Amino acid sequence: MLIPYHRHYEEVGLTDLRGDALIRLQGVLLAAALVLLILTAVAIDQVGDVPLYAAGFLVALAIISHLAGRLDVTLAALVLVAGLTAAVVGGVAVTRSADLAVGLIVVIMIANGLLGAPAGVAATAIGAVLVIAVAPRQTEAQVLRLVLLTIGLGGMTLACSLALWHAFYTVLDWSWSSYEEVQKRDAELRRRQAELGRLNQSLMLAYDQIKQISAQLERARQAAEEARRLKSEFAASVSHELRTPLNLIISLSELMVVSPPPGTPPLPDLLRADVEAIYRNACHISNLIDDVLDLSQIEAHRMGLLREWTDLRTVVDQAAATVQTLFENVGLWLAVHLPDDLPPLFIDPVRVRQILINLLNNAVRFTEEGGVTVSARVEGDQVIVEVTDTGVGIAPQDLPSVFQEFWRSGEPRRGRRGSGLGLALSKRLAELHGGTLSVRSVPGRGSTFSLSLPLGKKTIVQEAGLAEVTWERLSQGSPLQPTIALVAPEPEVARGLRRHLEGFTIREVPDAAAAVALLDDPSLRAILVGSAAARRRLQRWIERACPPPAAAHLPVITCRLRTARTLARSLGVNEYLVKPITQQQLQRALRRLGRHIRDLVIAEDDPEMAHVLTRMLAVLAPSCRPRLAVSGQQALDLLAEQRPDGLLLDLVMPDLDGRSVLERVRQDPRLADLPVVVITARAGADDGLSAEMLEISQLGGLHLGEVCRWLRAGLAPRPPGGPEAALAPPGMPSAILA
């Protein structure tokens, strides 16, 4: 489509180009004038002086057009078109030659190009009329020829010019539209670039802030881990520092009340009551320390549960029997209402009994009259055990704080204030079982604590930073539960693994032959042995037994766990005791020393501990004559004076520690076979167990991919909030490495 002339120049913006065209046309006029001047100078006789006047006219027209162009380009174009039209008409009139009308072609083209189609039509019409008007009167044929020449040739020129300029204008308009679109796109691009620049700056700022926050979170995490470690160390230190004097208090009080030395007059009733009060309070403090240690182990994710299929009624009856006397002494009733069809639960009965005893003791302290009811019911996939009292109740604003550590609600109606740890510990133990502990209460009408325990099996994954427990529901006796066979394990090893390997069945077998008999069990995932020699024996048995093909990929794990018995064997002693020492532990140790113990050396630098051991010996072995040594060198001197029947040796002593004493005793031929019981104050280790090494092998060998999976499982960082089992190679006992 042909755009209008004014829109073309004003919107398309080619006014400057039109000005350039005018300047070039003015140059052409001057050049034409110069040619006419040269023609006149050369052939004035033939052409006359008309070219001279024409040259002057062209020069004047060029100058006037140039001056008009300074004011307005359109005015200059009109001047140029009008002047050329006048020149053609004047030439026709002067020369009286109609052939000069051909000059209108130039006028029409210039008018059409500079001023547009309307100007071209006007120039054609005006030029033709003027030429016809001034042309000399000739014959009718000449007049017709003049009309055809001016109108026909002018119209043809106009039509051709319009056709050519239409294409030019179309391209020009398309180019300008494209240029405008490019300009718009460029402006949009610049705007988007500016936005992207601002967004990039914002992202960089946010990235820097995230880095700072991440660094702060990492420092906070490290501080929390350090605080947790320090808390565990503090709890272990408190355990060691407080248990030793408490053990002295409890042991001496028990000896004074229960087992006084022969011939000692009985204590007066008043003193006996005082000693019993000392004994009860010391036991209370010991229980408080146990609660602190249990909470510390749970928070450090080191608390293990020894689960087994248990009848809930048995656990509830045991808990009720434990506190029955307390209820009778204060005149309260205790009622147990359990349905007969309660299913067995896969729980740690000791820990569930601990929860119930805590709840019952708490109910007694806040109940003046009435009593406590223990009931249970099955609800969905859980068993709900409720302990309901008729006590003072709990205010609504205090209910959210009931299970916080060291929180206590008012003054108890009887007995001492609690430590504020019992309910917190009970809730943590319930969550370790995959259950919950909640409370509802009405002030003045009593409280109800609800303990929910899952039916079937729940595998609880303890992971640092895990907000909620992750559990898996398994049916009782499920054949898909993975099994680990322990070859000739010590009792504490099997017990410790059962506590910490949730979701695995631990089967104890006496020897390699019994382990080979389990190879057909599809649930068997690994065999664990305690030494390299035992592993070699097991592999020989497997090779001779023609095992199924799956046995070639069965991991055999060699793990030497240090227990009290293995430590005793490594030291070459008869028994390894850890403080605090009870009478039962000392009695078992004395049996290992022999039946008739007359002379016993006690190497103990703590005089109070030495006194307790002496008093225990007076009760357990009245005929024994103990000799005390407060240092390692003094113990060697006493042994050199006379060989005793046995030696109680503390490993930590001044001037010469127990290991050095033991080394010198074994080097002395006269004392090399002397029975020795080692006493140590080690504290803080889980179950007293620790591993010296962990070796994994399998009968068919481990190819590189399996080796890399095991390495990745053992060395890769734990995913945040993810379970430990996620680290293990597929189809392999992940909990072994975890």
CSV table of N, CA and C in Angstrom, one decimal, residues 303-372:
chain,number,residue,atom,x,y,z
A,303,MET,N,20.8,-44.1,72.8
A,303,MET,CA,20.0,-44.9,73.6
A,303,MET,C,19.4,-46.1,72.8
A,304,GLY,N,19.7,-47.3,73.2
A,304,GLY,CA,19.2,-48.5,72.5
A,304,GLY,C,18.1,-49.1,73.3
A,305,LEU,N,17.2,-49.8,72.6
A,305,LEU,CA,16.1,-50.5,73.3
A,305,LEU,C,16.3,-52.0,73.1
A,306,LEU,N,16.1,-52.8,74.1
A,306,LEU,CA,16.1,-54.2,74.0
A,306,LEU,C,14.7,-54.7,73.9
A,307,ARG,N,14.3,-54.8,72.7
A,307,ARG,CA,12.9,-55.1,72.4
A,307,ARG,C,12.6,-56.6,72.3
A,308,GLU,N,11.4,-57.0,72.7
A,308,GLU,CA,11.0,-58.4,72.6
A,308,GLU,C,9.4,-58.4,72.6
A,309,TRP,N,8.8,-59.5,72.1
A,309,TRP,CA,7.4,-59.6,72.2
A,309,TRP,C,7.0,-59.8,73.7
A,310,THR,N,6.2,-58.8,74.2
A,310,THR,CA,5.9,-58.8,75.6
A,310,THR,C,4.4,-58.7,75.8
A,311,ASP,N,3.9,-59.3,76.9
A,311,ASP,CA,2.5,-59.2,77.3
A,311,ASP,C,2.4,-57.9,78.1
A,312,LEU,N,1.6,-57.0,77.7
A,312,LEU,CA,1.5,-55.7,78.4
A,312,LEU,C,0.9,-55.9,79.8
A,313,ARG,N,0.1,-56.8,80.0
A,313,ARG,CA,-0.4,-57.0,81.4
A,313,ARG,C,0.7,-57.3,82.4
A,314,THR,N,1.6,-58.1,81.9
A,314,THR,CA,2.8,-58.4,82.8
A,314,THR,C,3.5,-57.2,83.2
A,315,VAL,N,3.8,-56.3,82.2
A,315,VAL,CA,4.5,-55.1,82.5
A,315,VAL,C,3.8,-54.2,83.4
A,316,VAL,N,2.5,-54.0,83.2
A,316,VAL,CA,1.6,-53.2,84.0
A,316,VAL,C,1.6,-53.7,85.5
A,317,ASP,N,1.4,-55.1,85.6
A,317,ASP,CA,1.4,-55.7,86.9
A,317,ASP,C,2.7,-55.5,87.7
A,318,GLN,N,3.8,-55.6,87.0
A,318,GLN,CA,5.1,-55.4,87.6
A,318,GLN,C,5.2,-53.9,88.1
A,319,ALA,N,4.8,-53.0,87.3
A,319,ALA,CA,4.9,-51.6,87.7
A,319,ALA,C,4.0,-51.3,88.9
A,320,ALA,N,2.8,-51.9,88.8
A,320,ALA,CA,1.8,-51.7,89.9
A,320,ALA,C,2.4,-52.3,91.2
A,321,ALA,N,3.0,-53.5,91.1
A,321,ALA,CA,3.5,-54.1,92.3
A,321,ALA,C,4.7,-53.3,92.9
A,322,THR,N,5.4,-52.6,92.1
A,322,THR,CA,6.6,-51.8,92.5
A,322,THR,C,6.1,-50.7,93.4
A,323,VAL,N,5.0,-50.0,93.1
A,323,VAL,CA,4.5,-48.8,93.8
A,323,VAL,C,3.3,-49.2,94.7
A,324,GLN,N,2.9,-50.4,94.8
A,324,GLN,CA,1.8,-50.8,95.6
A,324,GLN,C,1.9,-50.4,97.1
A,325,THR,N,3.1,-50.6,97.6
A,325,THR,CA,3.4,-50.3,99.0
A,325,THR,C,3.2,-48.7,99.2
A,326,LEU,N,3.7,-48.0,98.3
A,326,LEU,CA,3.7,-46.5,98.4
A,326,LEU,C,2.2,-46.1,98.4
A,327,PHE,N,1.3,-46.7,97.7
A,327,PHE,CA,-0.1,-46.3,97.7
A,327,PHE,C,-0.7,-46.7,99.0
A,328,GLU,N,-0.4,-47.9,99.5
A,328,GLU,CA,-1.0,-48.3,100.8
A,328,GLU,C,-0.5,-47.4,101.9
A,329,ASN,N,0.7,-47.0,101.9
A,329,ASN,CA,1.2,-46.1,103.0
A,329,ASN,C,0.5,-44.8,103.1
A,330,VAL,N,0.0,-44.3,101.9
A,330,VAL,CA,-0.7,-43.0,102.0
A,330,VAL,C,-2.2,-43.1,101.9
A,331,GLY,N,-2.7,-44.3,101.9
A,331,GLY,CA,-4.1,-44.5,101.9
A,331,GLY,C,-4.8,-44.3,100.6
A,332,LEU,N,-4.2,-44.5,99.5
A,332,LEU,CA,-4.8,-44.4,98.2
A,332,LEU,C,-5.0,-45.8,97.6
A,333,TRP,N,-6.0,-45.9,96.7
A,333,TRP,CA,-6.2,-47.2,96.0
A,333,TRP,C,-5.6,-47.1,94.6
A,334,LEU,N,-5.2,-48.3,94.1
A,334,LEU,CA,-4.6,-48.4,92.8
A,334,LEU,C,-5.3,-49.6,92.1
A,335,ALA,N,-6.0,-49.2,91.0
A,335,ALA,CA,-6.9,-50.2,90.3
A,335,ALA,C,-6.3,-50.4,88.9
A,336,VAL,N,-6.2,-51.6,88.5
A,336,VAL,CA,-5.7,-52.0,87.1
A,336,VAL,C,-6.9,-52.6,86.4
A,337,HIS,N,-7.3,-52.0,85.3
A,337,HIS,CA,-8.4,-52.6,84.4
A,337,HIS,C,-7.8,-52.8,83.0
A,338,LEU,N,-7.5,-54.0,82.7
A,338,LEU,CA,-7.0,-54.3,81.3
A,338,LEU,C,-7.8,-55.4,80.7
A,339,PRO,N,-8.1,-55.2,79.4
A,339,PRO,CA,-8.9,-56.3,78.7
A,339,PRO,C,-8.1,-57.5,78.6
A,340,ASP,N,-8.8,-58.6,78.5
A,340,ASP,CA,-8.1,-59.9,78.4
A,340,ASP,C,-7.6,-60.2,77.0
A,341,ASP,N,-8.0,-59.5,76.0
A,341,ASP,CA,-7.6,-59.8,74.6
A,341,ASP,C,-6.5,-58.8,74.1
A,342,LEU,N,-5.7,-58.2,75.0
A,342,LEU,CA,-4.7,-57.3,74.5
A,342,LEU,C,-3.6,-58.1,73.7
A,343,PRO,N,-3.3,-57.6,72.6
A,343,PRO,CA,-2.2,-58.4,71.8
A,343,PRO,C,-0.8,-58.1,72.4
A,344,PRO,N,0.1,-59.0,72.1
A,344,PRO,CA,1.5,-58.8,72.5
A,344,PRO,C,2.1,-57.6,71.8
A,345,LEU,N,3.0,-56.9,72.5
A,345,LEU,CA,3.6,-55.7,71.9
A,345,LEU,C,5.1,-56.0,71.8
A,346,PHE,N,5.7,-55.4,70.7
A,346,PHE,CA,7.2,-55.5,70.5
A,346,PHE,C,7.8,-54.3,71.1
A,347,ILE,N,8.2,-54.4,72.4
A,347,ILE,CA,8.7,-53.3,73.2
A,347,ILE,C,9.8,-53.7,74.1
A,348,ASP,N,10.5,-52.7,74.7
A,348,ASP,CA,11.4,-52.9,75.7
A,348,ASP,C,10.7,-52.9,77.0
A,349,PRO,N,10.4,-54.0,77.6
A,349,PRO,CA,9.6,-54.1,78.8
A,349,PRO,C,10.2,-53.2,80.0
A,350,VAL,N,11.5,-53.2,80.1
A,350,VAL,CA,12.1,-52.4,81.2
A,350,VAL,C,11.8,-50.9,81.0
A,351,ARG,N,11.9,-50.4,79.8
A,351,ARG,CA,11.7,-49.0,79.6
A,351,ARG,C,10.2,-48.6,79.7
A,352,VAL,N,9.3,-49.5,79.2
A,352,VAL,CA,7.9,-49.2,79.4
A,352,VAL,C,7.5,-49.3,80.9
A,353,ARG,N,8.1,-50.2,81.6
A,353,ARG,CA,7.8,-50.3,83.0
A,353,ARG,C,8.3,-49.0,83.7
A,354,GLN,N,9.5,-48.5,83.2
A,354,GLN,CA,10.0,-47.3,83.8
A,354,GLN,C,9.0,-46.1,83.5
A,355,ILE,N,8.4,-46.1,82.3
A,355,ILE,CA,7.4,-45.0,82.1
A,355,ILE,C,6.3,-45.1,83.0
A,356,LEU,N,5.7,-46.3,83.2
A,356,LEU,CA,4.5,-46.5,84.0
A,356,LEU,C,4.9,-46.1,85.5
A,357,ILE,N,6.0,-46.5,86.0
A,357,ILE,CA,6.4,-46.2,87.4
A,357,ILE,C,6.5,-44.7,87.5
A,358,ASN,N,7.1,-44.0,86.6
A,358,ASN,CA,7.2,-42.6,86.7
A,358,ASN,C,5.8,-41.9,86.7
A,359,LEU,N,4.9,-42.4,85.9
A,359,LEU,CA,3.5,-41.9,85.9
A,359,LEU,C,2.8,-42.1,87.2
A,360,LEU,N,3.0,-43.3,87.8
A,360,LEU,CA,2.3,-43.7,89.0
A,360,LEU,C,2.9,-42.9,90.2
A,361,ASN,N,4.2,-42.8,90.2
A,361,ASN,CA,4.9,-42.0,91.3
A,361,ASN,C,4.4,-40.5,91.2
A,362,ASN,N,4.3,-40.0,90.0
A,362,ASN,CA,3.9,-38.6,89.8
A,362,ASN,C,2.4,-38.5,90.3
A,363,ALA,N,1.6,-39.5,90.0
A,363,ALA,CA,0.2,-39.4,90.5
A,363,ALA,C,0.1,-39.4,92.0
A,364,VAL,N,0.9,-40.2,92.7
A,364,VAL,CA,0.8,-40.3,94.1
A,364,VAL,C,1.1,-38.9,94.7
A,365,ARG,N,2.1,-38.2,94.2
A,365,ARG,CA,2.6,-37.0,94.8
A,365,ARG,C,1.5,-35.9,94.7
A,366,PHE,N,0.6,-36.0,93.8
A,366,PHE,CA,-0.4,-34.9,93.6
A,366,PHE,C,-1.8,-35.4,93.8
A,367,THR,N,-2.0,-36.4,94.6
A,367,THR,CA,-3.3,-37.0,94.9
A,367,THR,C,-3.4,-37.1,96.4
A,368,GLU,N,-4.5,-36.4,97.0
A,368,GLU,CA,-4.7,-36.4,98.4
A,368,GLU,C,-5.6,-37.5,98.8
A,369,GLU,N,-6.6,-37.8,98.0
A,369,GLU,CA,-7.6,-38.8,98.4
A,369,GLU,C,-8.1,-39.4,97.1
A,370,GLY,N,-8.6,-40.6,97.2
A,370,GLY,CA,-9.1,-41.3,96.0
A,370,GLY,C,-8.0,-42.3,95.6
A,371,GLY,N,-7.6,-42.3,94.4
A,371,GLY,CA,-6.6,-43.2,93.9
A,371,GLY,C,-6.3,-43.0,92.4
A,372,VAL,N,-5.8,-44.1,91.9
A,372,VAL,CA,-5.3,-44.1,90.5
A,372,VAL,C,-5.8,-45.3,89.8
